[in-house]
CSV table of C-alpha atoms in Angstrom, one decimal:
chain,number,residue,atom,x,y,z
F,9,MET,CA,-65.1,45.7,50.6
F,10,GLU,CA,-64.8,42.5,52.5
F,11,GLN,CA,-68.6,42.5,52.9
F,12,VAL,CA,-69.0,42.8,49.1
F,13,MET,CA,-66.6,39.9,48.6
F,14,MET,CA,-68.4,37.7,51.0
F,15,VAL,CA,-71.7,38.5,49.3
F,16,ILE,CA,-70.3,37.5,45.9
F,17,LEU,CA,-68.9,34.3,47.2
F,18,PHE,CA,-72.1,33.5,49.0
F,19,ILE,CA,-74.1,34.1,45.8
F,20,THR,CA,-71.6,32.0,43.8
F,21,LEU,CA,-71.9,29.1,46.2
F,22,LEU,CA,-75.7,29.4,46.2
F,23,LYS,CA,-76.0,29.5,42.4
F,24,GLY,CA,-73.3,26.9,41.9
F,25,PHE,CA,-70.4,26.7,39.4
F,26,ASN,CA,-70.7,25.7,35.8
F,27,GLN,CA,-67.6,23.5,35.3
F,28,GLU,CA,-68.4,22.2,31.9
F,29,GLN,CA,-66.1,24.6,30.2
F,30,ILE,CA,-62.4,24.0,30.3
F,31,LEU,CA,-60.5,27.2,31.0
F,32,LEU,CA,-56.8,26.1,31.3
F,33,PRO,CA,-54.4,24.1,29.1
F,34,PRO,CA,-53.9,20.4,30.0
F,35,ALA,CA,-51.5,19.7,32.8
F,36,PRO,CA,-48.7,19.5,33.6
F,37,ILE,CA,-46.9,22.6,32.6
F,38,ASN,CA,-43.1,22.2,32.8
F,39,LYS,CA,-40.8,25.1,33.3
F,40,GLU,CA,-37.2,25.8,34.3
F,41,VAL,CA,-36.1,27.7,37.4
F,42,GLY,CA,-35.9,31.4,36.7
F,43,ALA,CA,-38.2,31.2,33.7
F,44,SER,CA,-41.8,32.6,33.4
F,45,VAL,CA,-45.1,30.8,32.8
F,46,LEU,CA,-48.3,32.1,31.3
F,47,PHE,CA,-51.5,30.4,32.3
F,48,THR,CA,-53.7,30.9,29.3
F,49,VAL,CA,-57.5,31.0,29.7
F,50,MET,CA,-60.2,30.1,27.1
F,51,PRO,CA,-62.4,33.1,26.1
F,52,PHE,CA,-65.6,33.7,28.1
F,53,SER,CA,-69.0,34.1,26.5
F,54,GLN,CA,-70.2,36.8,29.0
F,55,PRO,CA,-68.8,39.6,31.0
F,56,ILE,CA,-66.6,38.8,34.1
F,57,ARG,CA,-67.5,40.2,37.5
F,58,ALA,CA,-64.6,38.7,39.6
F,59,ILE,CA,-61.4,36.7,39.1
F,60,ARG,CA,-59.5,34.7,41.7
F,61,TRP,CA,-56.3,32.6,41.4
F,62,ASN,CA,-55.4,30.2,44.2
F,63,PHE,CA,-52.3,28.0,44.8
F,64,ASN,CA,-52.5,24.4,46.1
F,65,ASP,CA,-56.1,24.7,47.3
F,66,THR,CA,-55.2,27.1,50.2
F,67,GLU,CA,-57.3,30.0,51.4
F,68,ASP,CA,-54.5,32.3,50.5
F,69,PHE,CA,-54.9,33.7,47.0
F,70,ILE,CA,-52.4,34.9,44.6
F,71,ILE,CA,-54.5,37.7,43.1
F,72,TYR,CA,-58.1,38.8,43.3
F,73,ILE,CA,-60.0,41.4,41.3
F,74,HIS,CA,-63.3,42.8,42.4
F,75,PRO,CA,-63.6,45.6,41.7
F,76,THR,CA,-59.9,46.4,42.2
F,77,GLU,CA,-56.8,44.2,42.0
F,78,THR,CA,-55.4,42.6,45.1
F,79,VAL,CA,-52.0,40.7,45.2
F,80,THR,CA,-50.7,38.5,48.0
F,81,PRO,CA,-47.4,40.0,49.3
F,82,GLN,CA,-45.2,37.0,48.3
F,83,TYR,CA,-46.3,37.3,44.7
F,84,GLN,CA,-46.0,41.1,44.4
F,85,GLY,CA,-43.8,42.0,41.5
F,86,ARG,CA,-44.0,38.5,40.0
F,87,VAL,CA,-47.5,38.3,38.7
F,88,ILE,CA,-49.4,40.0,35.8
F,89,LEU,CA,-53.1,39.5,35.5
F,90,ASN,CA,-55.2,40.2,32.4
F,91,ASN,CA,-58.5,41.7,33.7
F,92,THR,CA,-60.4,40.9,30.5
F,93,THR,CA,-59.3,37.3,29.8
F,94,GLY,CA,-58.2,36.2,33.3
F,95,GLU,CA,-54.8,35.0,32.1
F,96,LEU,CA,-52.0,35.0,34.7
F,97,GLU,CA,-48.3,35.3,34.1
F,98,LEU,CA,-46.0,34.2,36.9
F,99,GLN,CA,-42.4,35.3,36.6
F,100,ASN,CA,-39.0,34.3,38.1
F,101,LEU,CA,-40.1,30.8,38.9
F,102,THR,CA,-38.6,28.9,41.8
F,103,MET,CA,-38.8,25.2,42.8
F,104,ALA,CA,-41.4,26.2,45.4
F,105,ASP,CA,-43.7,27.4,42.6
F,106,SER,CA,-44.4,23.7,41.6
F,107,GLY,CA,-48.0,22.7,42.4
F,108,LYS,CA,-51.7,23.1,41.7
F,109,TYR,CA,-53.1,26.4,40.3
F,110,THR,CA,-56.9,27.0,40.4
F,111,LEU,CA,-58.8,29.8,38.5
F,112,THR,CA,-62.3,30.9,39.7
F,113,VAL,CA,-64.4,33.2,37.5
F,114,THR,CA,-67.7,34.8,38.5
F,115,PHE,CA,-69.9,36.4,35.9
F,116,ASN,CA,-72.3,39.3,36.2
F,117,ASN,CA,-75.3,36.9,36.6
F,118,PHE,CA,-73.5,35.6,39.7
F,119,LEU,CA,-72.8,32.3,38.0
F,120,GLY,CA,-69.3,31.0,38.2
F,121,ILE,CA,-66.8,28.6,36.7
F,122,ALA,CA,-63.6,27.0,38.2
F,123,ASN,CA,-60.7,25.0,36.6
F,124,HIS,CA,-57.2,24.0,37.6
F,125,THR,CA,-53.8,23.0,36.2
F,126,PHE,CA,-50.4,21.9,37.4
F,127,LEU,CA,-47.0,23.5,37.2
F,128,GLN,CA,-43.7,21.7,37.6
F,129,VAL,CA,-40.5,23.7,37.9
F,130,PHE,CA,-37.2,22.0,37.3
F,131,GLU,CA,-33.6,22.9,37.8
F,132,PRO,CA,-31.6,22.4,34.6
F,133,VAL,CA,-29.6,19.3,34.4
F,134,ILE,CA,-25.8,19.7,34.5
F,135,SER,CA,-23.8,16.6,33.9
F,136,LEU,CA,-20.4,16.5,35.7
F,137,GLY,CA,-19.2,13.3,34.1
F,138,ILE,CA,-18.7,9.6,34.8
F,139,THR,CA,-16.4,8.4,37.5
F,140,GLY,CA,-14.8,4.9,37.5
F,141,PRO,CA,-12.1,3.0,39.4
F,142,GLU,CA,-8.6,4.2,39.4
F,143,GLY,CA,-5.9,2.3,37.6
F,144,HIS,CA,-6.2,-0.3,34.8
F,145,LEU,CA,-9.3,-2.4,34.2
F,146,ILE,CA,-8.3,-6.0,33.9
F,147,GLU,CA,-10.4,-8.8,32.5
F,148,TYR,CA,-12.4,-10.9,35.0
F,149,ASN,CA,-12.2,-8.2,37.7
F,150,SER,CA,-15.3,-6.0,38.6
F,151,ALA,CA,-15.8,-2.3,38.4
F,152,ASN,CA,-18.4,0.4,39.3
F,153,PHE,CA,-19.1,3.5,37.2
F,154,THR,CA,-21.2,6.4,38.6
F,155,CYS,CA,-22.9,9.1,36.5
F,156,GLU,CA,-22.4,12.5,38.3
F,157,GLY,CA,-24.7,15.5,37.7
F,158,ASN,CA,-26.6,18.4,39.2
F,159,GLY,CA,-30.1,19.7,38.8
F,160,THR,CA,-33.5,18.0,38.9
F,161,ILE,CA,-32.8,14.6,37.5
F,162,SER,CA,-35.8,12.6,36.4
F,163,THR,CA,-34.2,9.8,34.4
F,164,THR,CA,-30.8,8.3,33.9
F,165,MET,CA,-30.0,6.2,30.9
F,166,TRP,CA,-26.7,4.3,30.0
F,167,MET,CA,-25.5,3.6,26.5
F,168,LYS,CA,-22.6,1.9,24.9
F,169,ASP,CA,-21.4,2.9,21.5
F,170,ASN,CA,-24.7,4.9,21.1
F,171,GLU,CA,-26.9,1.9,21.8
F,172,ASN,CA,-29.0,1.4,25.0
F,173,LEU,CA,-27.3,-0.6,27.6
F,174,ASP,CA,-29.6,-3.1,29.4
F,175,SER,CA,-29.2,-5.3,32.5
F,176,SER,CA,-27.6,-8.7,32.0
F,177,SER,CA,-25.8,-11.4,33.9
F,178,SER,CA,-22.8,-9.2,34.2
F,179,ILE,CA,-24.4,-5.7,34.2
F,180,THR,CA,-26.3,-4.2,37.1
F,181,PHE,CA,-27.8,-0.7,37.7
F,182,LEU,CA,-28.0,0.8,41.2
F,183,ASP,CA,-29.1,4.2,42.8
F,184,ASP,CA,-31.9,4.9,40.2
F,185,ASN,CA,-29.6,3.9,37.4
F,186,ARG,CA,-26.9,6.4,38.5
F,187,THR,CA,-24.4,3.6,39.1
F,188,LEU,CA,-23.3,1.0,36.6
F,189,VAL,CA,-21.8,-2.3,37.9
F,190,ILE,CA,-19.9,-4.7,35.6
F,191,ASN,CA,-18.9,-8.0,37.1
F,192,PRO,CA,-17.0,-9.7,35.7
F,193,LEU,CA,-15.3,-7.4,33.2
F,194,LEU,CA,-14.8,-8.9,29.8
F,195,ARG,CA,-12.7,-7.8,26.8
F,196,SER,CA,-16.0,-7.3,24.9
F,197,ASP,CA,-16.9,-4.5,27.4
F,198,THR,CA,-14.3,-2.3,25.8
F,199,GLY,CA,-16.0,0.7,24.2
F,200,ASN,CA,-17.4,4.2,24.5
F,201,TYR,CA,-20.0,4.7,27.2
F,202,GLN,CA,-22.6,7.5,27.6
F,203,CYS,CA,-24.6,8.5,30.6
F,204,SER,CA,-27.6,10.7,29.9
F,205,LEU,CA,-29.3,12.7,32.7
F,206,SER,CA,-32.6,14.4,31.9
F,207,ASN,CA,-35.8,16.0,33.0
F,208,PRO,CA,-38.7,17.3,31.0
F,209,ILE,CA,-37.0,20.6,30.3
F,210,SER,CA,-33.3,19.7,29.9
F,211,SER,CA,-30.8,16.9,29.5
F,212,SER,CA,-27.1,16.4,29.6
F,213,THR,CA,-24.8,13.6,28.5
F,214,ALA,CA,-21.4,12.5,29.8
F,215,HIS,CA,-18.9,10.3,28.0
F,216,TYR,CA,-16.5,7.7,29.2
F,217,ARG,CA,-14.0,5.4,27.5
F,218,ILE,CA,-13.7,1.9,29.0
F,219,LEU,CA,-10.6,-0.1,28.1
F,220,ILE,CA,-10.3,-3.7,29.3
F,221,ASN,CA,-6.8,-5.1,29.5
F,222,TYR,CA,-6.5,-8.9,28.8
F,223,GLY,CA,-4.3,-11.6,27.6
F,224,PRO,CA,-2.0,-12.7,26.2
F,225,ASP,CA,-3.6,-15.7,24.4
F,226,VAL,CA,-0.8,-17.2,22.2
F,227,ARG,CA,-0.8,-19.4,19.2
F,228,ILE,CA,1.8,-19.9,16.3
F,229,LEU,CA,0.8,-19.7,12.6
F,230,GLY,CA,3.0,-21.3,10.0
F,231,LEU,CA,4.1,-24.5,8.2
F,232,LYS,CA,5.5,-27.4,10.2
F,233,THR,CA,7.7,-28.8,7.3
F,234,PHE,CA,10.2,-26.8,5.2
F,235,GLU,CA,12.5,-27.7,2.4
F,236,GLU,CA,16.2,-27.1,2.9
F,237,GLY,CA,17.2,-23.7,1.5
F,238,SER,CA,13.7,-22.2,2.0
F,239,ASP,CA,12.9,-19.4,4.5
F,240,ILE,CA,11.2,-20.3,7.7
F,241,LEU,CA,8.4,-17.9,8.5
F,242,LEU,CA,6.4,-18.3,11.8
F,243,LEU,CA,4.0,-15.8,13.2
F,244,CYS,CA,3.4,-15.6,16.9
F,245,LEU,CA,-0.3,-14.5,17.1
F,246,ALA,CA,-0.9,-13.0,20.6
F,247,TYR,CA,-4.4,-11.7,21.6
F,248,SER,CA,-3.5,-9.1,24.2
F,249,GLU,CA,-4.2,-5.5,25.4
F,250,PRO,CA,-1.8,-3.9,25.5
F,251,SER,CA,0.6,-5.5,23.0
F,252,PRO,CA,2.9,-8.0,24.7
F,253,THR,CA,6.6,-8.5,24.5
F,254,ALA,CA,7.6,-11.6,22.6
F,255,THR,CA,10.6,-14.0,23.1
F,256,TRP,CA,11.4,-16.8,20.7
F,257,THR,CA,13.2,-19.9,22.0
F,258,VAL,CA,14.6,-22.3,19.3
F,259,ASN,CA,16.2,-25.5,20.5
F,260,GLY,CA,16.9,-23.9,23.9
F,261,ILE,CA,18.3,-20.6,22.6
F,262,SER,CA,16.2,-17.6,23.4
F,263,SER,CA,16.1,-14.2,21.7
F,264,ARG,CA,13.8,-11.2,22.0
F,265,THR,CA,12.5,-10.7,18.5
F,266,PRO,CA,9.3,-9.4,16.9
F,267,LEU,CA,6.2,-11.6,16.7
F,268,LEU,CA,7.3,-12.6,13.2
F,269,TYR,CA,10.1,-15.1,13.2
F,270,VAL,CA,12.2,-15.4,10.0
F,271,THR,CA,15.1,-17.7,9.2
F,272,GLU,CA,16.5,-17.4,5.7
F,273,ASN,CA,18.1,-20.3,3.7
F,274,SER,CA,17.2,-22.9,6.3
F,275,LYS,CA,19.3,-26.0,7.0
F,276,PRO,CA,18.4,-29.4,8.4
F,277,ASN,CA,19.9,-28.4,11.8
F,278,ASN,CA,17.2,-25.7,12.0
F,279,SER,CA,14.7,-28.4,12.8
F,280,GLY,CA,13.4,-28.5,16.4
F,281,ASP,CA,11.0,-26.8,18.8
F,282,TYR,CA,10.1,-23.2,18.2
F,283,ASN,CA,8.6,-21.6,21.4
F,284,CYS,CA,7.0,-18.2,21.4
F,285,THR,CA,6.5,-16.7,24.9
F,286,CYS,CA,4.5,-13.4,25.4
F,287,SER,CA,4.2,-11.3,28.5
F,288,ASN,CA,1.6,-8.6,29.3
F,289,SER,CA,3.0,-6.0,31.7
F,290,VAL,CA,-0.4,-4.7,32.7
F,291,THR,CA,-2.2,-8.0,33.4
F,292,GLY,CA,0.9,-9.7,34.6
F,293,ILE,CA,0.1,-12.8,32.5
F,294,THR,CA,2.8,-14.8,30.6
F,295,ALA,CA,1.7,-17.4,28.0
F,296,SER,CA,3.5,-19.4,25.4
F,297,ALA,CA,3.0,-21.7,22.4
F,298,VAL,CA,5.3,-24.4,20.9
F,299,GLN,CA,5.5,-25.7,17.3
F,300,TYR,CA,7.9,-28.4,16.1
F,301,VAL,CA,9.5,-27.5,12.7
F,302,THR,CA,11.2,-30.0,10.3
F,303,VAL,CA,13.6,-29.0,7.6
F,304,ARG,CA,14.0,-31.8,5.0
F,305,PRO,CA,17.4,-32.2,3.2
F,306,VAL,CA,17.6,-31.6,-0.5
F,307,SER,CA,18.6,-35.2,-1.2
F,308,SER,CA,15.3,-36.4,0.2
F,309,ARG,CA,13.1,-34.3,-1.9
F,310,LEU,CA,12.1,-34.8,-5.5
F,311,VAL,CA,12.3,-32.2,-8.2
F,312,PRO,CA,8.9,-30.8,-9.4
F,313,GLY,CA,7.1,-33.5,-11.5
F,314,ALA,CA,9.4,-36.3,-10.4
F,315,GLU,CA,6.6,-38.2,-8.8
F,316,ALA,CA,4.6,-38.0,-12.1
F,317,GLY,CA,7.7,-39.0,-14.1
F,318,ILE,CA,8.3,-42.1,-12.0
F,319,THR,CA,4.7,-43.2,-12.4
F,320,LEU,CA,4.8,-42.8,-16.2
F,321,SER,CA,8.1,-44.7,-16.4
F,322,VAL,CA,6.7,-47.7,-14.4
F,323,ILE,CA,3.6,-47.8,-16.6
F,324,PHE,CA,5.8,-47.7,-19.8
F,325,ALA,CA,8.0,-50.5,-18.5
F,326,VAL,CA,5.0,-52.7,-17.7
F,327,VAL,CA,3.6,-52.1,-21.2
F,328,ILE,CA,7.0,-53.0,-22.9
F,329,PHE,CA,7.3,-56.1,-20.8
F,330,ALA,CA,3.8,-57.2,-21.7
F,331,ILE,CA,4.5,-56.8,-25.4
F,332,LEU,CA,7.8,-58.7,-25.3
F,333,THR,CA,6.2,-61.5,-23.3
F,334,TYR,CA,3.4,-61.8,-25.9
F,335,PHE,CA,5.9,-62.2,-28.8
F,336,PHE,CA,8.1,-64.6,-26.9
F,337,ILE,CA,5.2,-66.9,-26.1
F,338,LYS,CA,4.0,-66.8,-29.7
F,339,HIS,CA,7.4,-67.6,-31.1
F,340,HIS,CA,7.9,-70.4,-28.6
F,341,ARG,CA,4.7,-72.1,-29.6
F,342,LYS,CA,5.7,-72.1,-33.3
F,343,GLN,CA,9.0,-73.8,-32.5
F,344,ALA,CA,7.3,-76.5,-30.6
F,345,ASN,CA,6.2,-78.2,-33.9
F,346,PRO,CA,9.4,-78.5,-36.1
F,347,VAL,CA,9.4,-79.9,-39.7
F,348,ARG,CA,10.1,-83.6,-39.8
F,349,GLU,CA,12.7,-85.1,-42.0
F,350,VAL,CA,11.0,-87.1,-44.8
F,351,PRO,CA,12.3,-89.5,-47.3
F,352,VAL,CA,13.0,-88.1,-50.7
F,353,GLN,CA,12.1,-90.1,-53.8
F,354,MET,CA,14.8,-89.6,-56.4
F,355,VAL,CA,13.7,-89.5,-60.0
F,356,SER,CA,16.6,-89.5,-62.6
F,357,ASP,CA,17.4,-90.8,-65.9
F,358,GLN,CA,20.4,-92.6,-64.6
F,359,GLN,CA,21.7,-93.9,-61.4
F,360,THR,CA,25.3,-95.0,-61.6
F,361,SER,CA,27.7,-95.8,-59.0
F,362,ARG,CA,31.3,-96.4,-59.7
F,363,LYS,CA,34.3,-97.3,-57.8
F,364,THR,CA,37.6,-95.7,-58.4
F,365,GLY,CA,40.9,-97.3,-57.8
F,366,ASN,CA,42.0,-97.3,-54.2
F,367,ASN,CA,39.7,-94.6,-52.9
F,368,ASN,CA,37.9,-95.9,-49.8
F,369,ASN,CA,36.0,-92.7,-49.0
F,370,VAL,CA,32.5,-91.9,-50.0
F,371,GLY,CA,32.5,-89.9,-53.1
F,372,ALA,CA,31.3,-86.5,-53.4
F,373,GLN,CA,27.6,-86.1,-53.9
F,374,THR,CA,26.4,-84.6,-57.1
F,375,PRO,CA,23.1,-82.9,-56.4
F,376,THR,CA,20.3,-82.9,-58.7
F,377,HIS,CA,18.5,-79.6,-58.8
F,378,VAL,CA,15.0,-79.9,-57.7
F,379,THR,CA,12.2,-77.4,-58.1
F,380,PRO,CA,10.0,-77.2,-55.0
F,381,VAL,CA,6.3,-77.5,-55.4
F,382,ASP,CA,3.9,-75.8,-52.9
F,383,THR,CA,2.4,-78.3,-50.6
F,384,PRO,CA,-1.1,-77.5,-49.4
F,385,VAL,CA,-1.8,-77.6,-45.8
F,386,GLN,CA,-5.0,-79.3,-44.5
F,387,ASN,CA,-6.2,-79.6,-41.0
F,388,ASN,CA,-2.9,-78.1,-39.7
F,389,ARG,CA,-1.0,-81.1,-41.2
F,390,THR,CA,1.5,-80.9,-43.9
F,391,GLN,CA,1.1,-83.4,-46.8
F,392,GLN,CA,4.0,-85.4,-48.2
F,393,PRO,CA,6.1,-83.1,-50.4
F,394,ILE,CA,6.4,-83.7,-54.2
F,395,TYR,CA,9.5,-82.9,-56.0
F,396,GLN,CA,10.1,-82.5,-59.8
F,397,ASN,CA,13.6,-83.2,-61.2
F,398,ARG,CA,15.2,-80.8,-63.6
F,399,PRO,CA,17.7,-82.0,-66.3
F,400,THR,CA,20.9,-83.2,-64.7
F,401,PRO,CA,24.3,-81.9,-65.7
F,402,PRO,CA,26.8,-84.2,-67.5
F,403,PRO,CA,27.9,-87.2,-65.6
F,404,THR,CA,30.8,-86.9,-63.3
F,405,PRO,CA,33.5,-89.4,-62.8
F,406,PRO,CA,32.2,-92.4,-60.9
F,407,LEU,CA,32.5,-92.4,-57.1
F,408,PRO,CA,32.8,-95.3,-54.8
F,409,ARG,CA,29.6,-96.8,-53.9
F,410,GLY,CA,28.4,-96.5,-50.5
F,411,ARG,CA,25.7,-95.1,-48.3
F,412,PRO,CA,25.8,-91.3,-48.7
F,413,PRO,CA,25.7,-89.2,-45.5
F,414,LEU,CA,22.4,-87.9,-44.5
F,415,PRO,CA,21.8,-84.2,-45.0
F,416,PRO,CA,21.6,-82.1,-41.8
F,417,VAL,CA,18.1,-81.7,-40.4
F,418,ARG,CA,16.7,-78.3,-41.4
F,419,GLN,CA,13.8,-76.8,-39.6
F,420,THR,CA,11.9,-74.0,-41.2
F,421,ASN,CA,8.6,-72.3,-41.1
F,422,ASP,CA,8.7,-71.7,-44.8
F,423,PRO,CA,6.0,-73.8,-46.6
F,424,HIS,CA,8.5,-74.3,-49.5
F,425,ILE,CA,10.6,-77.5,-48.8
F,426,TYR,CA,14.0,-77.7,-50.3
F,427,CYS,CA,15.7,-81.1,-50.8
F,428,THR,CA,19.1,-82.3,-52.0
F,429,ALA,CA,19.4,-85.6,-53.9
F,430,VAL,CA,22.6,-87.6,-53.9
F,431,GLY,CA,23.4,-89.2,-57.4
């Protein structure tokens, strides 16, 4: 039989191989340990005389058929060959089965064809988890995280909150991405991390929660000036992980209270420095903030709308003062030009003067009723008044002659001039 095989191989080499036809599927073929693989072969156009499968270009064959089937001992019980199509099934795969597989076919005309493919066998990936430093993670420190797993690991990928995690100034990957180094740790690094281990036939993902402890960073929110009787509300805003303990110190008196400080019905003596001190037991950091608060007495504050009322009162007073000033000046100018006393021409039917016995006083004056006549005004100057006598009453007893007293000066703005005549 060996002589027949040698003759066939010699004829095949002499005639040559027709390698234009592709027999096997494209490489590589990926399989898991313990699984089976079927090397499919394209149909032939002519009858097959001999079939041979080789592994990794060695002289040792897996199986050979001509005219009977021959299997290498290490593959016995693991291979099944289709004598018609040349397809080979390899069962119970191991890692050692990874490599190159070559099929050689010889036809009845002693022409042959050869083709090869590759098989990769992988152990399934089993992720064991992510390991990190023990204890608390504190901001500005550094930490290493390692993705643990078994199996054939081809790739390792890190993610944070389901997004790919890339290298940066503070993030570095070591050991084929199996180790994540963060230096320095920042509060923004807090989140859910995933490490994915994979190969062509399997993958596994581990999860890890990273919590960065930081702070406290303290500031006070609230008004700086309050009215007497109002409530003082101050919020101590502390950025910290975990939550800090707060202590308020007001004018030197300390008390452990919540972050919200409340004083009802404030008094002026509540004015002063308000100090909020926060402590983080994990980071060991203590920080504080100070705000000066002023409580104004009631007497120093104005009722609502008082400012507007004062402004309106001032404006009203100015207007009244301006009006009074205007009328005062106008009246003063009119009084600056009084009516002059003018001589009066007396017109009467009789002028008598008599002396009585021993009476040395000037006699009483008997007035003659005079009707005033309107005097026209021209060029702001008053013309000489004209008077018309009315009938005089019956004569009175004679009075001593003498110069009668002058009538008092009368000043008036009335254009009608009244005059008294002495008879």
